[in-house]
mmCIF file of C-alpha atoms in Angstrom:
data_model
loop_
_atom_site.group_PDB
_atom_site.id
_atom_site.type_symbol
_atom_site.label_atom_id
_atom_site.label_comp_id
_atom_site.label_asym_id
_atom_site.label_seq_id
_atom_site.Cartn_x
_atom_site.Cartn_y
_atom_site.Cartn_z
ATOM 1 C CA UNK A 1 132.591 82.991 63.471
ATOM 2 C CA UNK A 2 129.352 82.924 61.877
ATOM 3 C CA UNK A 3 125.963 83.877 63.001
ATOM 4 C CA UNK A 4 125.411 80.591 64.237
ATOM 5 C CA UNK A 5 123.993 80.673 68.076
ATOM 6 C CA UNK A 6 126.302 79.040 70.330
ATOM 7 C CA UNK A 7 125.214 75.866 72.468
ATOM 8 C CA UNK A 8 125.746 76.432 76.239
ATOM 9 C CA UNK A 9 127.324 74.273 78.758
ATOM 10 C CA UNK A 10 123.623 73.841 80.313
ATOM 11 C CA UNK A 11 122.575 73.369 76.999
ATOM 12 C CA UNK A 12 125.196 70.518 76.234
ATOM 13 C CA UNK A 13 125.046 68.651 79.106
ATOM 14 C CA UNK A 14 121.742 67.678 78.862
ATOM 15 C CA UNK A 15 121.232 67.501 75.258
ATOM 16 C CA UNK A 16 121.514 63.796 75.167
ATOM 17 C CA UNK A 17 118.776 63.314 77.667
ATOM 18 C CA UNK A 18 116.271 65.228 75.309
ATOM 19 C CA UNK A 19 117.365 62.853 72.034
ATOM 20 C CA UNK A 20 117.779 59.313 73.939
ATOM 21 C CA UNK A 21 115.047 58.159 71.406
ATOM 22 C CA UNK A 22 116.721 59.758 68.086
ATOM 23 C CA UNK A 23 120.163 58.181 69.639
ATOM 24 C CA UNK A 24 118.843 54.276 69.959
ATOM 25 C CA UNK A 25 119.983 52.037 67.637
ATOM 26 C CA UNK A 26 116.469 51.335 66.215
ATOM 27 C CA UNK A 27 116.690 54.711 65.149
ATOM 28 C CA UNK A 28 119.896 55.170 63.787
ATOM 29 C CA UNK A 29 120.272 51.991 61.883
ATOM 30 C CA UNK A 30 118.718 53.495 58.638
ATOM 31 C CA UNK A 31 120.945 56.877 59.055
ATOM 32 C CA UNK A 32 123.956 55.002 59.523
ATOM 33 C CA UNK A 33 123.510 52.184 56.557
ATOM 34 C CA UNK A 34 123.322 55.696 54.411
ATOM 35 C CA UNK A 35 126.103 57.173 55.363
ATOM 36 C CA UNK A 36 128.198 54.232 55.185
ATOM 37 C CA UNK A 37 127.447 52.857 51.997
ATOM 38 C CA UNK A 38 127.748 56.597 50.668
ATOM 39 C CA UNK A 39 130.842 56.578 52.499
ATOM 40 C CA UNK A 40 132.412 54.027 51.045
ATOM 41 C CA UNK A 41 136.192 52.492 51.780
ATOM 42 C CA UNK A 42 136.827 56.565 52.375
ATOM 43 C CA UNK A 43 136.671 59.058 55.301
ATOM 44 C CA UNK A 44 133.080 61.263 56.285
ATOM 45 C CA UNK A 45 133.416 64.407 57.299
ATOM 46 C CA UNK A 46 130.819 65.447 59.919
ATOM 47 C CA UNK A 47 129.410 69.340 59.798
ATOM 48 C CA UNK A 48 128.342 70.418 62.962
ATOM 49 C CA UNK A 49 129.049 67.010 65.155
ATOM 50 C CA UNK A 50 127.325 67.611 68.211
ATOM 51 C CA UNK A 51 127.628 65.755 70.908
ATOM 52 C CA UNK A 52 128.452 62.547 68.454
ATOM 53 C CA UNK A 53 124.762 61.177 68.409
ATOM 54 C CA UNK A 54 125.785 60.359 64.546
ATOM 55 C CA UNK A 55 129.042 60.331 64.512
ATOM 56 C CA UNK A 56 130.202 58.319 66.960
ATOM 57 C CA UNK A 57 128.163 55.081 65.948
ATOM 58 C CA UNK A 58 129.178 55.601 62.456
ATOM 59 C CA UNK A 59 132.807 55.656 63.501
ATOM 60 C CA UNK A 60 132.149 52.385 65.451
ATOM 61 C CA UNK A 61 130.751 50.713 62.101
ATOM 62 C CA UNK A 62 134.189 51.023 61.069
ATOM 63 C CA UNK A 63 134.170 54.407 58.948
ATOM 64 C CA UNK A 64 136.392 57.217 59.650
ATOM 65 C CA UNK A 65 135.095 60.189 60.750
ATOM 66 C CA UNK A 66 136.331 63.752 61.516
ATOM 67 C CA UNK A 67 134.051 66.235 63.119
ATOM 68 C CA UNK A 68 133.497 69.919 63.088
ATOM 69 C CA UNK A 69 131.720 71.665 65.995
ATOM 70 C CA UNK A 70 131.216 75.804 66.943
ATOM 71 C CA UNK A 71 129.966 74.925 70.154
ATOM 72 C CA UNK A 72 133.223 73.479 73.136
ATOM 73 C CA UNK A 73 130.659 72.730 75.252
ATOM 74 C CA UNK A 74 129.220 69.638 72.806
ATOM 75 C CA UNK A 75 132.477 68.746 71.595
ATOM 76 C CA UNK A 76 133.132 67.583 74.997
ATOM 77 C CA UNK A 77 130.183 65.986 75.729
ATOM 78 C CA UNK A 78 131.425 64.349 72.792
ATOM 79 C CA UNK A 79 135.017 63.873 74.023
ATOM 80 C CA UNK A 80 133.481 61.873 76.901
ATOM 81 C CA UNK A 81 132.411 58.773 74.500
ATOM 82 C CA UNK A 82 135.620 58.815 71.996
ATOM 83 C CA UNK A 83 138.622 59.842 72.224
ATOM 84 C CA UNK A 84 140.755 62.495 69.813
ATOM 85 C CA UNK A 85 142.475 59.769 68.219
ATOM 86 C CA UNK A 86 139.728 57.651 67.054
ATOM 87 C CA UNK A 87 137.613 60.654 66.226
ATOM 88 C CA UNK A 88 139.310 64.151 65.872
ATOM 89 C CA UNK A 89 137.103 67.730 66.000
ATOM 90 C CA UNK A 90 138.025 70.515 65.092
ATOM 91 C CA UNK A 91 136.448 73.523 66.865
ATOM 92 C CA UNK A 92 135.027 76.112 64.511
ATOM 93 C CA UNK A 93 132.063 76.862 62.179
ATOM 94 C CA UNK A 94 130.991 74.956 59.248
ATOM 95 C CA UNK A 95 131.083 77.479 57.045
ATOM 96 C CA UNK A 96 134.793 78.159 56.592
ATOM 97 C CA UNK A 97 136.572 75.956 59.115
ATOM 98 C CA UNK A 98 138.599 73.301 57.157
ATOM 99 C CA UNK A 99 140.560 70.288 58.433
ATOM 100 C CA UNK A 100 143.190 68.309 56.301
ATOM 101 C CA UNK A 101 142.805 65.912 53.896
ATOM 102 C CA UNK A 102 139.594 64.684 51.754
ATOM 103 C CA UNK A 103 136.618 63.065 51.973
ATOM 104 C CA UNK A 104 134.379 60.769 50.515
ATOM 105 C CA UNK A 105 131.585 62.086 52.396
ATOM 106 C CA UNK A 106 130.533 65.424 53.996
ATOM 107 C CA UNK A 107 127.622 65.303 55.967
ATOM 108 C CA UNK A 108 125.018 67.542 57.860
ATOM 109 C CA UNK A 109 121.933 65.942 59.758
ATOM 110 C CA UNK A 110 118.971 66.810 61.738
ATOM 111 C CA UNK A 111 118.262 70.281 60.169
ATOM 112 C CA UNK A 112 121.784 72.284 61.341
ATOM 113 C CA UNK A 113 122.279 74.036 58.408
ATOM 114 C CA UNK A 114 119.431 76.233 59.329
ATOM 115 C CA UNK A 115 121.614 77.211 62.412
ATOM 116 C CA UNK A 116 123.557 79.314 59.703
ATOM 117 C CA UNK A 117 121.119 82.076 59.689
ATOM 118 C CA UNK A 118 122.336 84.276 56.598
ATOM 119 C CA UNK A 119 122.142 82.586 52.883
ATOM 120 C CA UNK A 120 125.416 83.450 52.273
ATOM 121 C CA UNK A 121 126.685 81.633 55.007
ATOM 122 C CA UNK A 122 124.336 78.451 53.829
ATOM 123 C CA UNK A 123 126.031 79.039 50.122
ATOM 124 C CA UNK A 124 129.975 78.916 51.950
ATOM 125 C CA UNK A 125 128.651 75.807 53.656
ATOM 126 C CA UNK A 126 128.211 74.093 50.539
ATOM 127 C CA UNK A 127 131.955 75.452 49.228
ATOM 128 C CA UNK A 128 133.185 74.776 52.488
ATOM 129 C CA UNK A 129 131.750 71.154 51.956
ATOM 130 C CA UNK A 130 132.725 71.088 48.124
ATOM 131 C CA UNK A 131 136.378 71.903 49.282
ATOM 132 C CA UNK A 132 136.787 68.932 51.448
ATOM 133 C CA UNK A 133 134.914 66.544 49.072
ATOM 134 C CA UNK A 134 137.277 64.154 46.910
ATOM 135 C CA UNK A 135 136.241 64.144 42.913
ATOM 136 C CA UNK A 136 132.798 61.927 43.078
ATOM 137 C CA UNK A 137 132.235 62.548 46.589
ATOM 138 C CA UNK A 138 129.266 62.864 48.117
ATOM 139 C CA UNK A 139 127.655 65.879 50.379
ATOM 140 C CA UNK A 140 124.328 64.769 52.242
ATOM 141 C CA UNK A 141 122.099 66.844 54.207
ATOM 142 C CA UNK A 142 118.898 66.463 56.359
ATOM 143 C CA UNK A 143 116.211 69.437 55.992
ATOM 144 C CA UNK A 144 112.785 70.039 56.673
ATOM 145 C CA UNK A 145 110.627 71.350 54.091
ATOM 146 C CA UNK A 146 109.188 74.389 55.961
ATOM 147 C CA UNK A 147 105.781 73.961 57.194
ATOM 148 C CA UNK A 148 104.370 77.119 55.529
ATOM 149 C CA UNK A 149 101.214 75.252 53.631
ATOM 150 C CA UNK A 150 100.073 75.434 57.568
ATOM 151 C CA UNK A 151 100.128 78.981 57.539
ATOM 152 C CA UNK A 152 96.594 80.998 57.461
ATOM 153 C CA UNK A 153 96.399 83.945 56.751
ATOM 154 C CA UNK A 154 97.418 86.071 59.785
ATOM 155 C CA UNK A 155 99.008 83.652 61.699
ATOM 156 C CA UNK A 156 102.721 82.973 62.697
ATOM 157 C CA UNK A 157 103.036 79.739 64.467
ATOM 158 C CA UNK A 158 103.102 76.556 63.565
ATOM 159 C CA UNK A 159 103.257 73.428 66.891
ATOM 160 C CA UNK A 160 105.582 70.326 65.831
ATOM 161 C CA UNK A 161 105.073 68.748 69.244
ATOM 162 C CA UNK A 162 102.273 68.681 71.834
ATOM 163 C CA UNK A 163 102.906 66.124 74.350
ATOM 164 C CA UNK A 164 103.103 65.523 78.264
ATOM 165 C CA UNK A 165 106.935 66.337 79.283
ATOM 166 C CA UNK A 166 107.199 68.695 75.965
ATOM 167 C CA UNK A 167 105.583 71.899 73.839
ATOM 168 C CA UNK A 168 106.871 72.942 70.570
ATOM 169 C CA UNK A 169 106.392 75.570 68.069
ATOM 170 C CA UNK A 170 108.226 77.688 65.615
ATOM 171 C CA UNK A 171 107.173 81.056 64.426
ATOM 172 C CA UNK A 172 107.911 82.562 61.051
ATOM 173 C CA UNK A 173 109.418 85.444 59.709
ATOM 174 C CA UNK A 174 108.209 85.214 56.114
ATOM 175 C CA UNK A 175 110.066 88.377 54.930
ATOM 176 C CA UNK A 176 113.879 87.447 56.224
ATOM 177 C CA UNK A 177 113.338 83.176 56.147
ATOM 178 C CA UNK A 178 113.649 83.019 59.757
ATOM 179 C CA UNK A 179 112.277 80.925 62.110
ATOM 180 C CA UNK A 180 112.412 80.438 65.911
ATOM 181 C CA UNK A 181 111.669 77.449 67.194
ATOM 182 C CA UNK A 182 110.287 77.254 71.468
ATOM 183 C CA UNK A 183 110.154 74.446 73.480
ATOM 184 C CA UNK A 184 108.867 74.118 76.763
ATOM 185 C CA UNK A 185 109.969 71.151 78.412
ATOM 186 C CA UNK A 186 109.219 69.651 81.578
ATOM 187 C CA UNK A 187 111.777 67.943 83.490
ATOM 188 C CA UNK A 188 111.097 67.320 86.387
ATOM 189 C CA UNK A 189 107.896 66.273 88.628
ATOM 190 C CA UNK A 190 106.646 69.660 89.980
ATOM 191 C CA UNK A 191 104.876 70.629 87.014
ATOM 192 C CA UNK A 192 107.433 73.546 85.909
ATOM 193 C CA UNK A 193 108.332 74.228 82.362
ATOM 194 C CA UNK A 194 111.500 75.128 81.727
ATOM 195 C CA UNK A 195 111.456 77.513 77.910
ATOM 196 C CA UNK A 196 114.351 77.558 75.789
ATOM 197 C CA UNK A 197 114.649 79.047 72.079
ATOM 198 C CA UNK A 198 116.581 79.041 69.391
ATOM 199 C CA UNK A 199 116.981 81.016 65.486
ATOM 200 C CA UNK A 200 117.132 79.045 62.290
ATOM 201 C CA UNK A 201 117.317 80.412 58.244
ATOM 202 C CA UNK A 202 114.556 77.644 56.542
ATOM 203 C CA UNK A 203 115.439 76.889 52.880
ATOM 204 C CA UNK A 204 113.419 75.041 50.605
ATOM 205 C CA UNK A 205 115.097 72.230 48.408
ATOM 206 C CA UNK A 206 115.275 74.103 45.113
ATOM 207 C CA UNK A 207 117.065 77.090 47.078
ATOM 208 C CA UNK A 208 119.614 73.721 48.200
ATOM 209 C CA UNK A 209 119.816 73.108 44.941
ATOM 210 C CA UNK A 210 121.450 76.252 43.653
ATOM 211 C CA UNK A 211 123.154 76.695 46.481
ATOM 212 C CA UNK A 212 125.041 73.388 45.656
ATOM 213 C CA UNK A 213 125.143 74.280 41.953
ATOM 214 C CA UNK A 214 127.109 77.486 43.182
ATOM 215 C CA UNK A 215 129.311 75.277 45.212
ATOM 216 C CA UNK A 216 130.175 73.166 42.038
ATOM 217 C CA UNK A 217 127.927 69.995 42.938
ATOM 218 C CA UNK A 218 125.362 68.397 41.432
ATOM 219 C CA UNK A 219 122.247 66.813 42.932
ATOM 220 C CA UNK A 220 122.587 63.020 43.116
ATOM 221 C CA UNK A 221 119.808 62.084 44.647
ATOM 222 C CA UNK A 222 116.467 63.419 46.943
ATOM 223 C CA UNK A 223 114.602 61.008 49.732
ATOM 224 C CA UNK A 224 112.019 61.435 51.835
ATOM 225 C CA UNK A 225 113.686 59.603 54.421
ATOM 226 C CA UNK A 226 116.815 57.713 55.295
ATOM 227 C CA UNK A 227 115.610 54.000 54.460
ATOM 228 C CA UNK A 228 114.915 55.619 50.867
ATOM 229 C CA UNK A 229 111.440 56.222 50.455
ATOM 230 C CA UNK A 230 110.517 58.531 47.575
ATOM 231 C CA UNK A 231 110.412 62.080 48.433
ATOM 232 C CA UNK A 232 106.800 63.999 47.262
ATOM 233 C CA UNK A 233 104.494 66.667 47.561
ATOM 234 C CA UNK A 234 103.789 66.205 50.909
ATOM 235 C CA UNK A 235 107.094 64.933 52.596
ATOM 236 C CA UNK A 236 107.829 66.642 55.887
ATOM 237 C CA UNK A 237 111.408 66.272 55.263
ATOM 238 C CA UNK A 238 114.582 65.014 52.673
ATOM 239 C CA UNK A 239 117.335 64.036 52.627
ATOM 240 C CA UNK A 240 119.418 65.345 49.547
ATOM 241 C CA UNK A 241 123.074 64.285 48.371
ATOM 242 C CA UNK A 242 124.688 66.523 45.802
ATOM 243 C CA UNK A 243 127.846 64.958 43.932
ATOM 244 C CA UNK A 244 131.773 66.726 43.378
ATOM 245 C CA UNK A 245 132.208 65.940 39.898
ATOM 246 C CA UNK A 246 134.594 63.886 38.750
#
């Protein structure tokens, strides 16, 4: 067990409602032409699988895929769409939970790492991904570069979302590289909010680096984005794939 926080069953169940947009194929199409061609004719390995938003589609494309998930509540949201056969998880933390056999590909999306919230729990992610990883395979992970340049002096909280059905904003620890991110969502038509939280460790893409370097990887490659674009300066997020040696 790590320090991850674990997903609920209320939490779960109506996770897919709140990322129907992030789960269309519109969306995914870039995501999943990465993976796959990083993938290869060989198996991914899925950190933290969720509820399958990734996962699954990428297994319908034709690629194997293996999952590991802390939370049972997501894994059988998951369980719903695919069966164990076609898409084994394994129920434990990314960290140190291993499942047989290697990979071409070992893979961690939509900021989850930062669930780990300890950096030496981020560091046995990375051996914990190295370990799985065949010789030239590929680990890939999507991060946001914290938002600190949005910081004055004094103040704590940064919004990522201000919209009708949904309020977002993360506060910062700046001392212990913790963040909490709050939503207050609206679901219904009464005009009630209902406010949920959740911990995260933010790491910036050097820390990644040496992190993977520790591991025994080697960066391969930094995007801004999943259909390639360059990352720079002022990229909210990357995508970064370190390389096993050979």
């Amino acid at each position: 067990m790590t320090s991850s926080e674990l997903w609920s069953r209320e939490t779960a169940e109506r996770y897919d409602a709140g990322e129907a947009e992030r789960s269309s194929a519109a969306f995914l199409g870039p995501t999943l032409d990465f993976l796959a061609e990083l993938a290869g004719d060989g198996r991914a390995l899925e950190f933290a699988i969720g509820t399958g938003r990734v996962g699954v589609p990428l297994r319908e494309r034709g690629v194997p895929v293996v999952g590991i998930e802390l939370s049972e509540h997501m894994a059988a949201v998951l369980r719903r769409k695919i069966d164990e056969d076609r898409l084994p998880v394994a129920l434990g933390d990314m960290a140190t939970t291993t499942v047989p056999g290697e990979f071409s590909l070992v893979y961690l999306v939509y900021n989850t790492i930062t669930n780990l919230l300890t950096q030496d729990e981020q560091v046995e992610c990375f051996r914990n991904a190295a370990r799985h990883l065949s010789p030239g395979g590929r680990f890939v992970i999507e991060l946001g570069v914290p938002p600190l340049r949005f910081l004055p002096p004094g103040q704590i909280a940064v919004p990522f979302d201000v919209s009708d059905r949904h309020l977002g904003f993360d506060t910062f620890d700046l001392v212990e590289q913790i963040l909490v991110s709050h939503h207050f969502s609206r679901d219904g038509e009464d005009g009630r909010y209902r406010r949920t939280g959740s911990r995260h460790r933010y790491a910036w893409p050097a820390e990644l680096d040496l992190m993977a370097r520790i591991a025994g990887l080697e960066l391969d490659r930094r995007v801004a984005d999943w259909d390639g674009s360059p990352f720079a300066e002022d990229s909210p997020k990357h995508i970064s794939v370190w390389r096993k040696p050979s």
